[in-house]
Coordinates of C-alpha atoms and ligand atoms in Angstrom, one line a residue:
M282 CA 37.2 -31.0 39.3
T283 CA 38.6 -27.5 39.6
E284 CA 36.2 -24.8 38.2
P285 CA 37.7 -21.8 36.6
H286 CA 37.6 -18.6 38.7
R287 CA 34.6 -16.4 37.8
P288 CA 32.8 -13.8 39.8
P289 CA 29.9 -15.5 41.6
E290 CA 27.3 -13.2 40.0
V291 CA 28.3 -14.4 36.5
D292 CA 27.7 -18.0 37.6
R293 CA 24.4 -16.9 39.2
V294 CA 23.2 -15.1 36.0
A295 CA 24.2 -18.1 33.8
A296 CA 22.5 -20.5 36.2
S297 CA 19.3 -18.6 36.4
R298 CA 19.2 -18.2 32.6
R299 CA 19.7 -22.0 32.3
A300 CA 16.9 -22.5 34.8
V301 CA 14.5 -20.3 32.8
E302 CA 15.4 -22.1 29.6
A303 CA 14.8 -25.5 31.3
R304 CA 11.4 -24.4 32.6
R305 CA 10.4 -23.2 29.2
A306 CA 11.5 -26.5 27.6
R307 CA 9.5 -28.4 30.1
A308 CA 6.4 -26.2 29.6
S309 CA 6.7 -26.8 25.8
L310 CA 7.1 -30.6 26.4
K311 CA 3.9 -30.5 28.6
R312 CA 2.0 -28.8 25.7
D313 CA 3.3 -31.5 23.4
I314 CA 2.0 -34.2 25.7
A315 CA -1.3 -32.5 26.3
M316 CA -1.9 -32.0 22.5
R317 CA -0.6 -35.5 21.8
V318 CA 2.2 -34.3 19.5
V319 CA 4.3 -36.8 21.4
T320 CA 3.2 -40.0 23.0
P321 CA 3.8 -40.3 26.8
Q322 CA 5.7 -43.5 26.0
D323 CA 8.1 -41.5 23.9
V324 CA 8.7 -39.0 26.6
L325 CA 9.3 -41.7 29.2
A326 CA 11.8 -43.3 26.8
R327 CA 13.5 -40.0 26.1
S328 CA 13.9 -39.3 29.8
T329 CA 16.9 -41.6 30.1
D330 CA 18.8 -40.1 27.1
A331 CA 20.3 -37.1 28.9
T332 CA 20.1 -36.2 32.6
D333 CA 19.4 -32.5 32.0
S334 CA 16.8 -32.9 29.2
A335 CA 13.2 -31.5 29.5
A336 CA 11.9 -35.1 29.7
A337 CA 14.4 -36.2 32.3
T338 CA 13.8 -33.2 34.6
L339 CA 10.0 -33.3 34.3
R340 CA 8.3 -34.2 37.6
V341 CA 6.1 -37.4 37.4
T342 CA 3.3 -35.3 38.9
E343 CA 3.5 -32.8 36.0
F344 CA 4.0 -35.5 33.5
L345 CA 0.8 -37.3 34.6
T346 CA -1.4 -34.1 34.8
A347 CA -0.2 -33.1 31.3
L348 CA -1.9 -36.3 30.0
P349 CA -5.4 -36.0 28.5
A350 CA -8.1 -36.6 31.2
I351 CA -5.8 -37.0 34.2
G352 CA -6.6 -34.7 37.1
A353 CA -4.8 -34.3 40.4
G354 CA -6.9 -36.9 42.2
K355 CA -6.3 -39.6 39.5
R356 CA -2.6 -38.7 39.4
D357 CA -2.1 -39.2 43.1
R358 CA -3.9 -42.6 43.0
V359 CA -1.9 -43.7 40.0
L360 CA 1.4 -42.7 41.6
Q361 CA 0.5 -44.5 44.8
S362 CA -0.5 -47.7 43.0
L363 CA 2.7 -47.7 41.0
G364 CA 4.8 -47.1 44.1
I365 CA 6.3 -43.8 42.8
S366 CA 7.0 -40.8 45.1
P367 CA 5.4 -37.6 43.8
V368 CA 8.7 -35.7 44.2
K369 CA 10.4 -37.9 41.6
R370 CA 11.4 -36.7 38.2
L371 CA 11.1 -39.0 35.1
G372 CA 14.8 -39.3 34.7
G373 CA 15.2 -40.4 38.4
L374 CA 12.8 -43.3 38.3
G375 CA 14.1 -46.7 39.2
G376 CA 13.9 -49.6 36.8
R377 CA 10.9 -51.2 38.4
Q378 CA 9.0 -47.9 38.6
R379 CA 9.8 -47.1 35.0
N380 CA 8.4 -50.5 34.0
A381 CA 5.3 -50.1 36.1
L382 CA 4.7 -46.6 34.6
S383 CA 5.3 -47.9 31.1
T384 CA 2.8 -50.7 31.5
W385 CA 0.2 -48.3 32.9
L386 CA 0.7 -46.0 30.0
D387 CA 0.3 -48.8 27.4
E388 CA -3.0 -49.8 29.0
R389 CA -4.3 -46.2 29.2
F390 CA -2.9 -44.9 25.8
P391 CA -2.5 -48.0 23.6
P392 CA 0.4 -47.4 21.1
I393 CA -0.3 -47.4 17.4
R394 CA 0.6 -50.8 15.9
P395 CA 1.7 -50.2 12.3
R396 CA -0.1 -52.4 9.8
A397 CA 1.9 -54.9 7.9
G398 CA 0.0 -54.7 4.6
R399 CA 0.5 -51.9 2.1
S400 CA -2.0 -50.4 -0.2
R401 CA -1.8 -48.2 -3.3
L402 CA -4.4 -45.9 -1.9
L403 CA -2.5 -43.6 0.5
V404 CA -4.2 -41.0 2.7
L405 CA -2.1 -38.3 4.2
A406 CA -3.9 -36.4 7.0
G407 CA -2.8 -34.4 10.0
P408 CA -3.4 -31.1 11.8
T409 CA -3.5 -27.6 10.2
A410 CA -0.2 -26.1 9.2
V411 CA 1.7 -29.4 9.8
G412 CA 2.9 -29.2 6.1
K413 CA 0.7 -31.9 4.5
G414 CA 0.4 -29.8 1.4
T415 CA 4.2 -29.3 1.2
V416 CA 5.0 -32.9 1.8
A417 CA 2.3 -34.0 -0.8
A418 CA 3.7 -31.5 -3.3
H419 CA 7.3 -32.8 -2.7
I420 CA 6.1 -36.4 -3.3
A421 CA 4.3 -35.3 -6.5
A422 CA 7.4 -33.5 -7.8
H423 CA 9.7 -36.4 -7.1
H424 CA 7.4 -39.3 -7.9
P425 CA 5.6 -38.7 -11.2
E426 CA 4.3 -42.3 -10.9
I427 CA 2.2 -41.4 -7.9
L428 CA -1.0 -39.5 -8.6
L429 CA -1.7 -36.6 -6.2
S430 CA -5.5 -36.2 -6.2
V431 CA -6.8 -32.7 -6.9
S432 CA -9.8 -32.0 -4.7
A433 CA -12.9 -29.9 -5.4
T434 CA -13.5 -27.0 -2.9
T435 CA -16.0 -24.2 -2.3
R436 CA -13.1 -22.1 -0.8
P437 CA -12.0 -19.2 -2.9
P438 CA -8.5 -19.5 -4.4
R439 CA -5.6 -18.0 -2.5
P440 CA -3.2 -15.8 -4.5
G441 CA -1.2 -18.0 -6.8
E442 CA -3.5 -21.0 -6.6
I443 CA -4.5 -22.4 -10.0
D444 CA -7.9 -23.9 -10.8
G445 CA -7.4 -27.6 -11.7
A446 CA -3.9 -27.8 -10.3
H447 CA -4.2 -26.9 -6.6
Y448 CA -8.0 -27.4 -6.4
F449 CA -11.1 -27.4 -8.6
F450 CA -12.6 -24.2 -7.3
V451 CA -16.4 -24.6 -7.5
D452 CA -19.5 -22.9 -6.0
D453 CA -21.9 -24.5 -3.6
E454 CA -24.3 -25.5 -6.4
A455 CA -21.7 -27.2 -8.4
F456 CA -20.4 -29.0 -5.3
D457 CA -24.0 -30.2 -4.5
R458 CA -24.3 -31.6 -8.0
M459 CA -21.0 -33.6 -7.6
V460 CA -22.3 -35.0 -4.3
D461 CA -25.7 -35.9 -5.8
A462 CA -24.1 -37.6 -8.8
G463 CA -21.9 -39.7 -6.5
D464 CA -18.8 -38.1 -8.2
L465 CA -16.9 -37.7 -4.9
L466 CA -15.1 -40.6 -3.1
E467 CA -15.4 -38.5 0.2
H468 CA -16.4 -35.0 1.1
A469 CA -16.5 -32.9 4.2
T470 CA -16.9 -29.4 5.6
V471 CA -13.5 -28.5 7.0
H472 CA -12.8 -26.1 9.9
N473 CA -16.6 -25.6 10.0
R474 CA -16.3 -23.4 6.9
H475 CA -15.8 -24.6 3.3
R476 CA -16.5 -27.9 1.7
Y477 CA -13.8 -30.1 0.2
G478 CA -14.2 -33.4 -1.7
T479 CA -12.1 -36.0 -3.6
P480 CA -13.2 -36.6 -7.2
R481 CA -13.7 -40.4 -7.6
R482 CA -13.0 -41.0 -11.3
P483 CA -9.3 -40.0 -11.5
I484 CA -8.5 -42.2 -8.5
E485 CA -10.3 -45.2 -9.9
E486 CA -8.6 -44.8 -13.2
A487 CA -5.1 -44.4 -11.7
L488 CA -5.6 -47.4 -9.4
A489 CA -6.8 -49.5 -12.3
E490 CA -3.6 -48.6 -14.2
G491 CA -1.6 -49.9 -11.2
R492 CA -0.5 -46.5 -10.0
T493 CA -0.3 -45.3 -6.4
V494 CA -2.7 -42.5 -5.4
L495 CA -2.1 -40.0 -2.7
L496 CA -4.9 -38.1 -1.0
E497 CA -4.1 -35.1 1.2
I498 CA -7.3 -34.6 3.1
D499 CA -8.8 -33.9 6.6
L500 CA -9.6 -36.4 9.3
Q501 CA -13.3 -36.7 8.3
G502 CA -12.3 -37.5 4.8
A503 CA -9.7 -40.1 6.0
R504 CA -12.4 -41.8 8.0
Q505 CA -14.7 -42.0 4.9
V506 CA -11.9 -43.4 2.8
R507 CA -11.2 -46.0 5.4
A508 CA -14.9 -47.0 5.4
A509 CA -14.9 -47.1 1.6
D510 CA -11.7 -49.1 1.3
P511 CA -10.5 -50.7 4.6
A512 CA -7.2 -51.6 3.0
A513 CA -6.2 -48.0 2.4
T514 CA -3.0 -46.9 4.1
L515 CA -3.7 -44.0 6.5
V516 CA -0.7 -41.8 7.5
F517 CA -0.9 -39.1 10.1
L518 CA 1.6 -36.3 9.8
L519 CA 2.8 -34.7 13.1
P520 CA 4.6 -31.5 13.8
P521 CA 7.9 -31.6 15.7
S522 CA 6.2 -29.8 18.5
W523 CA 2.9 -28.0 19.3
D524 CA 4.7 -24.7 19.6
E525 CA 6.2 -25.3 16.1
L526 CA 2.7 -25.9 14.7
V527 CA 1.4 -22.6 16.1
Q528 CA 4.5 -20.8 14.7
R529 CA 4.0 -22.3 11.3
L530 CA 0.4 -21.3 11.3
V531 CA 1.2 -17.7 12.4
G532 CA 4.2 -17.5 10.1
R533 CA 2.5 -18.4 6.9
G534 CA 0.2 -15.4 7.4
T535 CA -2.6 -16.7 5.2
E536 CA -5.3 -16.7 8.0
D537 CA -6.5 -14.0 10.3
A538 CA -6.6 -14.4 14.1
E539 CA -10.1 -15.8 14.2
E540 CA -9.4 -18.3 11.4
R541 CA -6.1 -19.4 13.2
A542 CA -8.0 -20.0 16.4
R543 CA -10.6 -22.1 14.5
R544 CA -7.8 -24.1 12.9
L545 CA -6.0 -24.7 16.2
R546 CA -9.2 -26.1 17.7
T547 CA -9.6 -28.5 14.7
A548 CA -5.9 -29.4 15.1
K549 CA -6.5 -30.5 18.7
V550 CA -9.4 -32.7 17.6
E551 CA -7.4 -34.2 14.8
L552 CA -4.3 -34.9 17.0
A553 CA -6.6 -36.7 19.4
A554 CA -7.7 -39.1 16.6
Q555 CA -4.2 -40.2 15.5
S556 CA -4.7 -43.7 16.9
E557 CA -7.1 -44.4 14.1
F558 CA -4.2 -44.1 11.6
D559 CA -1.9 -46.9 10.5
H560 CA 1.3 -44.8 10.7
R561 CA 2.7 -41.6 12.2
V562 CA 5.3 -39.5 10.5
V563 CA 6.9 -36.4 12.1
N564 CA 7.4 -33.5 9.6
D565 CA 10.7 -32.3 10.8
D566 CA 12.3 -32.2 7.4
V567 CA 10.0 -32.2 4.3
A568 CA 12.2 -34.4 2.1
E569 CA 12.6 -36.9 4.9
A570 CA 8.9 -36.9 5.8
A571 CA 8.1 -37.4 2.1
R572 CA 10.5 -40.3 1.8
K573 CA 8.9 -42.0 4.8
V574 CA 5.4 -41.5 3.4
V575 CA 6.3 -43.0 0.1
E576 CA 7.9 -46.0 1.8
L577 CA 4.6 -46.7 3.5
S578 CA 2.8 -47.0 0.2
E579 CA 3.0 -49.8 -2.3
A580 CA 5.0 -47.7 -4.7
P581 CA 6.6 -49.4 -7.7
A582 CA 9.8 -51.2 -6.9
R583 CA 12.2 -48.8 -8.7
Y584 CA 11.1 -46.1 -6.3
S585 CA 10.9 -48.2 -3.1
S586 CA 13.4 -48.1 -0.3
R587 CA 15.3 -50.9 -2.0
G588 CA 16.0 -48.4 -4.8
Ligands
5GP690 P1 -6.8 -25.5 2.7 O1 -8.0 -24.6 2.7 O2 -5.8 -24.9 3.7 O3 -6.2 -25.7 1.3 O4 -7.2 -26.9 3.2 C1 -7.9 -27.0 4.4 C2 -8.0 -28.5 4.8 O5 -8.8 -29.2 3.9 C3 -6.7 -29.3 4.9 O6 -6.7 -29.9 6.1 C4 -6.9 -30.3 3.8 O7 -6.2 -31.5 4.1 C5 -8.3 -30.5 3.7 N1 -8.7 -31.0 2.4 C6 -8.3 -30.6 1.2 N2 -8.9 -31.3 0.2 C7 -9.8 -32.2 0.8 C8 -10.7 -33.1 0.3 O8 -10.8 -33.4 -0.8 N3 -11.4 -33.8 1.3 C9 -11.3 -33.5 2.6 N4 -12.1 -34.2 3.5 N5 -10.4 -32.6 3.1 C10 -9.7 -31.9 2.2

């Protein structure tokens, strides 16, 4: 191949810019792995798509130490037992090495096995700022047959929030009374701060009418719903990347720095629990994520994927 004539320094500048971008993309991918925004199996699968992608050019050593609870010692033992040289990049693994690594990953990080059954009680959870509220609102707007549960909370309303529509805003005493009376299907203190709970009655009534009910709640609440109704469908909403999640949280500007830090700590804990869920949906595009969530519920036939 003949290259066009360009001064060598132009090539050098372009090459170094590309190298910086590639390093940045790999650093971002490592954060996604560490925070479990992507599964290691996905990254390994992606590494064969394009030879210059972040996944393909990631060293196996960096890949392994990005995984939760894998230090340098463990990494070296794993590579040795799998017969993989530490200088290898994911995209450069041979077929046998790739299979060996994939088997090891499946044992260490068991993949989510989507459940076959569908329920009319649908729980949408996921880390802060992932867009749960937006996806839930999109579903409510396009699927009037689905009841979006309105929670009670002790948090003060944000500008524009309407009592009875976004939340039932109550004080601590009123919340205590609801708990004592058994009025809440689940309740939890979220981000170590305010209390939130799901009123039981509207849900029972909607389910009795044959409607699908959607709860947009936190991890603790999702666990309580699972305990109360093991057949409930639990969906975990994921951001396209960890960096994007941080950007969304900063961008919406509704929390101060301390509150953002608190929410990111909770996000890490929530992401680590995603294997407890039946399904994972990436919120890349709100309408698309909403469509996938509805598909996972036992929504009436006229709204199902069969149209
Ligand atoms: P926000 O204060 O931003 O409206 O909500 C904070 C968190 O509380 C979100 O993660 C949301 O899912 C969660 N949340 C909202 N309502 C409920 C609820 O009824 N129960 C539980 N457990 N969490 C809730």
